[in-house]
Coordinates of C-alpha atoms in Angstrom, one line a residue:
M261 CA 95.6 118.4 124.8
A262 CA 97.1 115.2 126.1
S263 CA 97.5 115.3 129.9
S264 CA 101.2 114.6 129.6
Q265 CA 101.6 117.8 127.6
V266 CA 99.8 119.8 130.3
H267 CA 102.0 118.3 133.0
R268 CA 105.2 119.0 130.9
E269 CA 104.2 122.7 130.5
Q270 CA 103.3 123.1 134.1
S271 CA 106.6 121.4 135.2
L272 CA 108.4 124.1 133.2
G273 CA 106.6 126.8 135.1
V274 CA 104.5 127.8 132.0
S275 CA 100.8 128.6 132.3
V276 CA 99.3 127.3 129.2
T277 CA 96.1 129.3 129.6
T278 CA 97.9 132.6 129.7
R279 CA 99.5 132.3 126.4
P280 CA 97.9 134.3 123.6
N281 CA 95.7 132.7 120.9
V282 CA 96.9 132.9 117.4
V283 CA 94.9 133.5 114.2
L284 CA 96.8 133.2 110.9
L285 CA 94.6 134.0 107.9
V286 CA 95.8 133.6 104.4
L287 CA 94.1 135.6 101.7
D288 CA 94.9 133.3 98.8
T289 CA 96.1 135.4 95.7
A290 CA 96.1 138.8 97.4
R291 CA 98.6 141.3 96.1
A292 CA 99.7 144.2 98.3
D293 CA 98.7 147.1 96.1
C294 CA 95.1 146.0 96.2
V295 CA 94.7 145.6 99.9
D296 CA 94.1 148.8 102.0
T297 CA 96.1 149.1 105.2
V298 CA 95.3 152.7 105.9
Q299 CA 92.0 154.7 106.2
P300 CA 90.0 155.7 104.3
A301 CA 89.8 152.3 102.6
A302 CA 88.0 151.7 99.4
V303 CA 88.6 148.0 99.1
T304 CA 89.4 146.4 102.5
P305 CA 88.1 148.7 105.4
N306 CA 88.2 146.0 108.0
I307 CA 91.8 145.1 107.2
A308 CA 92.7 148.7 107.3
A309 CA 91.0 149.1 110.7
I310 CA 93.0 146.0 112.0
A311 CA 96.2 147.6 110.6
E312 CA 95.4 150.9 112.3
S313 CA 95.3 149.3 115.7
G314 CA 98.2 147.0 114.9
T315 CA 101.1 146.9 112.5
A316 CA 101.2 146.7 108.7
Y317 CA 104.4 145.6 106.9
T318 CA 104.2 147.4 103.6
E319 CA 107.2 145.7 102.0
A320 CA 106.5 142.0 102.7
F321 CA 107.4 139.4 100.1
S322 CA 106.6 135.8 99.5
S323 CA 109.3 133.4 98.7
A324 CA 107.3 131.7 95.9
P325 CA 104.5 132.8 93.5
W326 CA 102.0 130.1 94.1
T327 CA 100.1 128.4 96.8
M328 CA 101.9 125.2 97.7
P329 CA 105.5 126.4 98.1
S330 CA 104.4 129.7 99.7
H331 CA 102.3 127.9 102.4
A332 CA 105.0 125.4 103.0
S333 CA 107.4 128.3 103.7
L334 CA 104.8 129.9 106.0
F335 CA 104.4 126.5 107.9
T336 CA 108.1 125.7 108.1
G337 CA 110.0 129.0 108.0
T338 CA 112.1 127.7 105.1
Y339 CA 112.5 128.3 101.4
S340 CA 111.2 126.1 98.6
S341 CA 114.6 124.4 98.1
T342 CA 114.6 123.3 101.7
H343 CA 111.0 122.3 102.3
G344 CA 110.8 120.5 99.0
A345 CA 107.1 121.3 98.3
H346 CA 107.0 122.8 94.9
A347 CA 106.2 121.9 91.3
G348 CA 109.0 119.4 91.2
H349 CA 108.1 117.6 94.5
R350 CA 104.4 118.4 95.2
R351 CA 104.1 117.4 98.8
L352 CA 105.3 118.8 102.1
G353 CA 107.3 115.9 103.5
P354 CA 107.7 114.8 107.1
D355 CA 111.3 115.8 107.6
L356 CA 110.6 119.4 108.8
I357 CA 108.7 120.6 111.9
T358 CA 105.6 122.6 111.1
L359 CA 104.3 125.7 112.9
P360 CA 100.9 124.0 113.9
A361 CA 102.8 120.9 115.2
A362 CA 105.0 123.2 117.4
F363 CA 101.8 124.9 118.8
A364 CA 100.2 121.5 119.4
D365 CA 103.4 120.3 121.2
H366 CA 103.0 123.3 123.6
G367 CA 99.5 122.7 124.5
Y368 CA 97.6 124.7 121.9
E369 CA 94.3 123.6 120.4
T370 CA 95.2 123.6 116.6
V371 CA 92.5 124.1 114.0
A372 CA 92.6 124.6 110.2
A373 CA 90.0 125.8 107.8
S374 CA 91.2 125.6 104.3
N375 CA 89.4 126.4 101.0
N376 CA 92.3 125.5 98.7
A377 CA 92.7 121.7 98.2
W378 CA 96.5 122.1 97.9
I379 CA 96.5 122.9 101.6
S380 CA 95.2 119.6 102.9
D381 CA 96.2 116.3 104.5
A382 CA 96.8 114.8 101.0
F383 CA 99.7 117.2 100.4
G384 CA 101.3 117.1 103.9
F385 CA 99.7 120.2 105.4
G386 CA 97.5 118.4 108.0
R387 CA 100.4 117.6 110.4
G388 CA 99.9 119.2 113.8
F389 CA 96.2 120.0 113.4
E390 CA 93.6 118.5 115.7
T391 CA 90.7 119.7 113.5
F392 CA 90.9 120.3 109.8
Y393 CA 87.9 121.8 108.0
R394 CA 87.8 121.3 104.3
G395 CA 85.9 124.0 102.5
W396 CA 85.5 122.0 99.3
Q397 CA 83.4 119.4 101.3
L398 CA 79.7 119.7 101.8
V399 CA 79.9 117.0 104.5
Q400 CA 83.2 116.8 106.4
S401 CA 84.8 113.5 105.7
E402 CA 88.3 111.9 105.9
T403 CA 87.8 110.6 102.3
D404 CA 88.9 113.7 100.4
L405 CA 87.3 114.1 97.0
G406 CA 88.2 117.8 96.6
E407 CA 90.5 116.9 93.7
V408 CA 87.6 115.4 91.8
G409 CA 85.6 118.7 91.9
L410 CA 88.6 120.6 90.7
T411 CA 89.0 118.5 87.5
N412 CA 87.8 120.3 84.4
N413 CA 87.8 117.2 82.2
G414 CA 84.3 115.6 82.4
R415 CA 85.5 112.1 81.7
A416 CA 88.3 112.4 84.2
L417 CA 85.8 113.7 86.8
W418 CA 83.5 110.6 86.6
L419 CA 86.4 108.1 86.3
R420 CA 88.0 109.5 89.5
L421 CA 84.6 109.6 91.2
L422 CA 83.9 106.0 90.4
H423 CA 87.4 105.1 91.5
R424 CA 87.1 106.8 94.9
L425 CA 83.3 106.5 95.5
F426 CA 83.4 103.5 97.9
D427 CA 86.3 104.8 100.0
G428 CA 84.2 105.6 103.2
N429 CA 80.6 106.6 102.8
P430 CA 79.5 106.5 99.1
L431 CA 76.6 109.0 99.6
T432 CA 78.9 111.4 101.5
N433 CA 81.5 111.1 98.8
T434 CA 79.0 111.7 96.0
L435 CA 77.7 114.8 97.7
N436 CA 81.2 116.2 98.3
A437 CA 82.3 115.5 94.7
A438 CA 79.3 117.3 93.4
Y439 CA 79.7 120.2 95.8
A440 CA 83.3 120.7 95.0
K441 CA 82.6 120.9 91.3
F442 CA 79.7 123.3 91.9
R443 CA 81.7 125.5 94.2
F444 CA 84.3 126.4 91.6
S445 CA 81.7 126.9 88.8
S446 CA 79.3 129.1 90.7
R447 CA 79.2 132.9 91.2
G448 CA 79.3 134.9 94.4
D449 CA 81.3 132.8 96.9
S450 CA 84.2 130.3 96.8
G451 CA 83.6 129.0 100.3
A452 CA 84.0 132.1 102.5
A453 CA 80.5 132.2 103.8
R454 CA 80.4 128.5 105.0
T455 CA 84.0 128.8 106.3
T456 CA 83.3 131.9 108.3
E457 CA 80.1 130.4 109.7
W458 CA 82.0 127.2 110.7
V459 CA 84.8 129.2 112.4
Q460 CA 82.3 131.4 114.2
E461 CA 80.4 128.4 115.6
W462 CA 83.7 126.8 116.7
L463 CA 84.8 130.1 118.5
Q464 CA 81.4 130.3 120.2
T465 CA 81.3 126.8 121.5
R466 CA 85.0 125.9 122.2
S467 CA 86.3 125.4 125.7
Q468 CA 88.6 128.3 126.6
D469 CA 90.8 126.3 129.0
R470 CA 93.7 126.4 126.6
P471 CA 94.9 128.8 123.9
F472 CA 94.3 128.0 120.2
F473 CA 96.1 128.3 116.9
L474 CA 93.7 128.9 114.1
F475 CA 94.9 128.8 110.4
G476 CA 92.5 129.8 107.7
N477 CA 92.8 130.0 103.9
Y478 CA 90.2 132.0 101.9
L479 CA 90.2 131.5 98.2
E480 CA 88.0 134.4 97.0
P481 CA 90.6 136.5 95.1
H482 CA 91.6 133.5 93.0
L483 CA 90.6 133.1 89.3
E484 CA 87.9 133.1 88.2
Y485 CA 86.8 136.4 89.7
Q486 CA 83.1 135.9 90.5
P487 CA 82.3 138.3 93.3
P488 CA 78.7 138.9 94.6
K489 CA 77.0 141.4 92.4
S490 CA 76.6 144.0 95.2
Y491 CA 80.4 144.1 95.7
A492 CA 81.2 144.1 92.0
Q493 CA 79.1 147.1 91.4
Q494 CA 81.2 149.1 94.0
H495 CA 84.4 148.5 92.0
L496 CA 83.5 148.2 88.4
P497 CA 83.6 151.3 86.1
D498 CA 80.4 153.2 86.2
D499 CA 79.5 152.4 82.6
V500 CA 80.0 148.6 83.0
S501 CA 77.2 146.3 84.2
Y502 CA 77.8 143.1 86.3
D503 CA 76.7 140.9 83.4
E504 CA 79.1 142.7 81.0
A505 CA 81.9 142.2 83.4
M506 CA 81.2 138.6 84.0
A507 CA 81.1 138.0 80.2
I508 CA 84.8 138.9 79.8
P509 CA 86.8 135.6 79.3
Q510 CA 89.1 134.7 82.2
N511 CA 91.1 131.9 80.7
P512 CA 94.8 132.7 81.6
W513 CA 96.3 130.0 79.5
R514 CA 94.5 130.9 76.2
Y515 CA 95.6 134.5 76.9
L516 CA 99.2 133.4 77.6
T517 CA 99.4 131.4 74.3
N518 CA 98.0 134.3 72.2
Q519 CA 94.7 132.6 71.5
L520 CA 92.7 135.1 73.5
S521 CA 92.9 138.9 73.0
L522 CA 92.0 141.2 76.0
S523 CA 92.2 144.9 75.9
E524 CA 93.4 147.2 78.6
R525 CA 89.8 148.1 79.2
D526 CA 89.0 144.4 79.7
F527 CA 91.8 144.2 82.3
E528 CA 90.5 147.3 84.0
I529 CA 87.2 145.5 84.5
L530 CA 88.9 142.3 85.6
R531 CA 90.8 144.3 88.2
G532 CA 87.5 145.7 89.4
L533 CA 86.2 142.2 89.9
Y534 CA 89.4 141.2 91.6
K535 CA 89.1 144.1 94.1
A536 CA 85.4 143.2 94.6
E537 CA 86.5 139.7 95.6
L538 CA 88.9 141.2 98.1
S539 CA 86.2 143.5 99.4
Y540 CA 83.8 140.6 99.9
L541 CA 86.5 138.7 101.7
D542 CA 87.2 141.7 103.9
S543 CA 83.7 141.6 105.2
H544 CA 84.2 138.0 106.4
I545 CA 87.4 139.1 108.2
G546 CA 85.4 141.8 109.9
A547 CA 82.9 139.2 111.0
L548 CA 85.5 136.9 112.5
C549 CA 86.9 139.8 114.5
E550 CA 83.5 140.6 115.8
T551 CA 83.0 137.0 116.9
L552 CA 86.4 137.1 118.8
R553 CA 85.3 140.3 120.6
A554 CA 81.8 138.9 121.4
T555 CA 83.3 135.8 122.9
D556 CA 85.9 137.8 124.9
Q557 CA 88.8 136.2 123.0
W558 CA 90.0 139.2 121.0
E559 CA 92.2 140.9 123.6
N560 CA 94.3 137.8 124.1
T561 CA 94.7 137.0 120.4
L562 CA 97.5 137.6 117.9
F563 CA 95.7 138.2 114.6
V564 CA 97.8 137.8 111.5
I565 CA 96.6 138.5 107.9
V566 CA 98.9 137.6 104.9
G567 CA 98.7 137.0 101.2
D568 CA 100.4 133.8 100.1
H569 CA 101.2 135.3 96.7
G570 CA 99.9 137.9 94.3
E571 CA 98.3 137.9 90.9
N572 CA 99.0 139.2 87.4
I573 CA 95.9 140.8 85.8
G574 CA 97.5 141.7 82.4
E575 CA 100.7 143.0 83.9
H576 CA 103.9 141.8 82.2
G577 CA 101.7 140.1 79.5
L578 CA 100.5 137.5 82.1
M579 CA 97.4 136.4 83.9
D580 CA 97.1 134.2 87.0
H581 CA 100.2 133.7 89.2
Q582 CA 102.7 131.5 87.3
Y583 CA 105.8 131.8 85.1
G584 CA 107.5 134.8 86.8
L585 CA 108.9 136.4 89.9
F586 CA 107.5 139.8 89.5
D587 CA 106.4 142.0 92.4
T588 CA 102.8 141.6 91.3
L589 CA 103.2 138.0 92.4
L590 CA 105.6 138.3 95.4
H591 CA 104.6 141.6 97.1
V592 CA 101.8 140.7 99.5
P593 CA 99.9 142.2 102.4
L594 CA 101.1 141.5 106.0
V595 CA 99.1 142.8 108.9
I596 CA 99.5 141.9 112.6
T597 CA 97.7 143.1 115.7
G598 CA 97.9 142.1 119.3
G599 CA 100.9 141.7 121.7
S600 CA 103.9 143.8 120.9
F601 CA 102.4 144.7 117.5
T602 CA 99.6 146.8 118.9
N603 CA 99.7 150.4 117.6
G604 CA 102.9 149.6 115.6
G605 CA 101.9 151.7 112.6
Q606 CA 103.1 151.3 109.0
R607 CA 106.6 149.8 108.6
D608 CA 108.5 149.8 105.4
Q609 CA 111.4 147.4 106.3
L610 CA 111.9 144.5 103.9
V611 CA 110.5 141.3 105.3
Q612 CA 109.5 137.8 104.1
L613 CA 106.5 135.7 104.9
L614 CA 108.7 133.0 106.4
D615 CA 109.6 135.6 109.0
V616 CA 106.1 135.1 110.4
V617 CA 107.2 131.7 111.9
P618 CA 109.9 132.9 114.3
T619 CA 107.7 136.0 115.1
L620 CA 104.9 133.8 116.3
L621 CA 107.2 131.6 118.3
D622 CA 108.7 134.7 120.0
E623 CA 105.4 136.4 120.7
T624 CA 103.9 133.3 122.3
D625 CA 107.2 132.4 124.1
L626 CA 107.4 128.9 122.6
A627 CA 110.7 127.2 122.9
A628 CA 110.2 124.8 119.9
P629 CA 114.0 124.1 119.5
A630 CA 113.6 121.7 116.6
L631 CA 111.5 124.2 114.6
R632 CA 113.8 127.1 115.5
D633 CA 116.9 125.1 114.3
Q634 CA 115.5 124.9 110.7
L635 CA 114.4 128.5 110.3
A636 CA 115.6 130.7 107.5
G637 CA 113.8 133.7 108.8
T638 CA 114.1 136.1 111.8
S639 CA 111.4 137.8 113.8
L640 CA 109.7 140.7 112.1
P641 CA 111.4 144.0 113.1
H642 CA 110.0 146.5 115.4
P643 CA 110.3 150.3 114.7
S644 CA 113.8 150.7 116.0
E645 CA 115.1 147.5 114.3
Q646 CA 116.4 147.2 110.8
G647 CA 114.7 144.8 108.3
R648 CA 116.3 142.6 105.7
T649 CA 118.7 144.0 103.2
H650 CA 117.7 141.4 100.7
V651 CA 114.7 139.1 100.1
F652 CA 114.7 136.0 98.0
A653 CA 112.3 134.0 95.9
E654 CA 112.2 130.7 93.9
Y655 CA 110.1 129.3 91.1
K656 CA 111.4 125.7 90.9
A657 CA 109.6 124.6 87.8
P658 CA 106.9 125.8 85.3
Q659 CA 103.4 125.2 86.6
P660 CA 101.4 124.1 84.6
T661 CA 104.0 122.5 82.4
P662 CA 104.3 123.6 78.8
E663 CA 103.3 120.1 77.7
T664 CA 100.1 120.3 79.7
I665 CA 99.2 123.7 78.3
E666 CA 99.7 122.4 74.7
Q667 CA 97.5 119.4 75.4
R668 CA 94.7 121.3 77.0
V669 CA 94.5 124.6 75.1
G670 CA 97.2 124.3 72.4
D671 CA 100.2 126.4 71.8
P672 CA 100.0 127.4 68.1
H673 CA 102.6 130.2 68.5
D674 CA 105.1 128.2 70.5
V675 CA 104.9 130.6 73.4
M676 CA 105.3 128.1 76.2
S677 CA 108.9 127.3 75.3
T678 CA 109.7 130.8 76.7
Y679 CA 108.5 129.8 80.1
D680 CA 110.1 126.3 80.4
R681 CA 112.6 127.2 83.0
A682 CA 113.2 127.7 86.7
L683 CA 113.7 131.1 88.3
H684 CA 115.5 132.6 91.3
A685 CA 115.4 136.2 92.4
V686 CA 117.1 138.5 94.9
R687 CA 115.5 141.9 95.7
T688 CA 116.6 145.0 97.6
T689 CA 114.6 148.2 98.1
E690 CA 115.8 149.5 94.7
H691 CA 116.6 146.6 92.4
K692 CA 115.7 143.0 91.7
L693 CA 117.8 140.5 89.9
V694 CA 116.1 137.4 88.3
R695 CA 118.2 134.5 87.0
D696 CA 116.7 131.6 85.1
S697 CA 117.9 128.0 84.8
R698 CA 119.3 128.8 81.3
G699 CA 121.8 131.2 82.9
E700 CA 120.1 134.4 81.7
T701 CA 119.8 137.3 84.1
E702 CA 117.6 140.4 84.1
L703 CA 117.9 143.4 86.4
Y704 CA 114.8 145.5 87.3
D705 CA 114.3 148.8 88.9
V706 CA 111.6 148.3 91.6
T707 CA 111.4 151.9 92.9
D708 CA 108.3 152.7 90.9
G709 CA 105.6 150.6 92.6
E710 CA 104.7 147.4 90.8
S711 CA 105.8 148.6 87.3
E712 CA 109.2 146.8 87.6
L713 CA 111.2 148.4 84.8
S714 CA 114.0 146.4 83.2
C715 CA 117.4 148.2 83.3
S716 CA 120.7 147.2 81.8
N717 CA 122.9 150.1 82.7
H718 CA 123.9 149.0 86.2
P719 CA 126.7 146.5 85.7
T720 CA 128.1 146.9 89.3
T721 CA 124.6 146.3 90.8
T722 CA 124.1 143.3 88.6
A723 CA 127.4 141.8 89.6
Q724 CA 126.7 142.4 93.3
L725 CA 123.2 140.9 93.3
N726 CA 124.3 138.0 91.1
S727 CA 127.0 137.2 93.7
K728 CA 124.5 137.5 96.5
L729 CA 122.1 135.2 94.7
E730 CA 124.8 132.6 94.1
Q731 CA 125.8 132.7 97.7
W732 CA 122.2 132.2 98.8
Q733 CA 121.5 129.4 96.3
S734 CA 124.6 127.5 97.3
S735 CA 123.5 127.5 100.9
L736 CA 120.2 125.9 99.9
D737 CA 121.4 123.3 97.5
S738 CA 122.7 120.9 100.1
A739 CA 119.5 121.3 102.1
E740 CA 117.3 120.2 99.2
S741 CA 119.1 117.0 98.7
A742 CA 118.4 116.1 102.3
T743 CA 114.7 116.9 102.2
Q744 CA 113.7 116.0 98.7
V745 CA 110.1 114.8 98.7
K746 CA 108.5 112.3 96.4
P747 CA 104.7 112.0 96.4
D748 CA 103.2 108.7 97.5
E749 CA 100.8 106.7 95.2
N750 CA 97.7 108.3 96.7
T751 CA 99.2 111.8 96.4
A752 CA 100.2 111.1 92.8
Q753 CA 96.6 110.1 92.0
I754 CA 95.3 113.3 93.6
L755 CA 97.7 115.4 91.6
D756 CA 96.5 113.6 88.4
A757 CA 93.1 114.9 89.1
L758 CA 93.7 118.2 90.8
G759 CA 94.1 121.4 89.0
Y760 CA 92.7 124.6 87.5
L761 CA 94.2 123.3 84.3
Q762 CA 96.1 120.0 83.9
V763 CA 96.4 116.7 82.2
D764 CA 98.6 114.9 84.7
S765 CA 99.6 117.2 87.5
D766 CA 99.0 121.0 87.5
S767 CA 98.0 123.5 90.1
K768 CA 94.9 125.4 91.2

């Protein structure tokens, strides 16, 4: 921390060292109905134990169904239209204050450990962090070749590698490119083990003369589901071997375009693999908690666990986490322990992930006026307080684009034209209204778990929610024009190479 910051805090009568530490862990692609928050816990016993001593918000919703816009909301406390980091403008621009920057300004040591290359300096998520660990690098380097390893096209891989090889240390760059490619094509671990080890070493060796803000992104539940065999065997049907499960195709785009047929039995097995990934990740969360306790830092730490978005595993005729605003994609786990959230129990008030930002500011007593001025959320409610009456979500553009899908896997049945639209949604505890950019609306009954049944016999509810959605959208339109982000040349090159499936710019 700069000495001027220490002096500023002390002049305000604030003791920097007495403020709580903050750990904010994102379980990338974790849906709420697959994460246990009560005991006994079949999938995530460590998370359930944390929830038992803290608070679990069982009706928490993301404002977007994929990584970049959801993380941008979690960092800025704003919706996609305001922060501008979405499929139409793929970079978090400098106009908004971020949560890590606010903590840094108040004397915190700020550290990030990310396993998803979207959440990196290249896309605007490095602002405010003193230290940024990139899980896709074998050797930590400012020259970021994570996008090379994520490229599936072999020719593009080597062209990009040759283009970037001599930025910095050529040997380090070559090792990192090879490792990134290997990491996403190997079974058993998507970076959790190395990330946990790195964070543990940092916790054990750091100076404790000031509090810390630690952000972590774990990628294990993301496609492809390739959990360690020992975890898979705990969650697969008894008559299915690990090798049989791993032989089931996991190409969401071929499935979406009706070029791959998967049975309900196949999806049952894939859900077992998905839960095994969550269970494996849960073991690493338990290890981090133990390290915090062993280093006497647990008692003064706010520990937050969230999912950035969910996942479709055959539900609604979809795989992966694109092309919809279903609860399977938006309903996420949210668990907090420490401070006023100790022994808070299970709470069923409607909340949004962007409410985490004002919550952490309030719990740590940070003024952060510039950040507070931009917030669209409010602090998470305590038992005697009412939650939101409505939650909102946006899907600004199809991702990957229909053109990309057609180029990479084909679209012989012209399926992708159905998904070539933006989506906005408003949800209450009983209904959800989704409206697309073509002007079509659909009302859903959301009282039966994640099944989300379409219903057309509620014209009054439809009209009321449509009005609410229009009012909300109109309040965001002016904000977008002021904060619209265009990627710079370097970011555009990374987007060209980055992606689970893409020709020019699609997402992991």
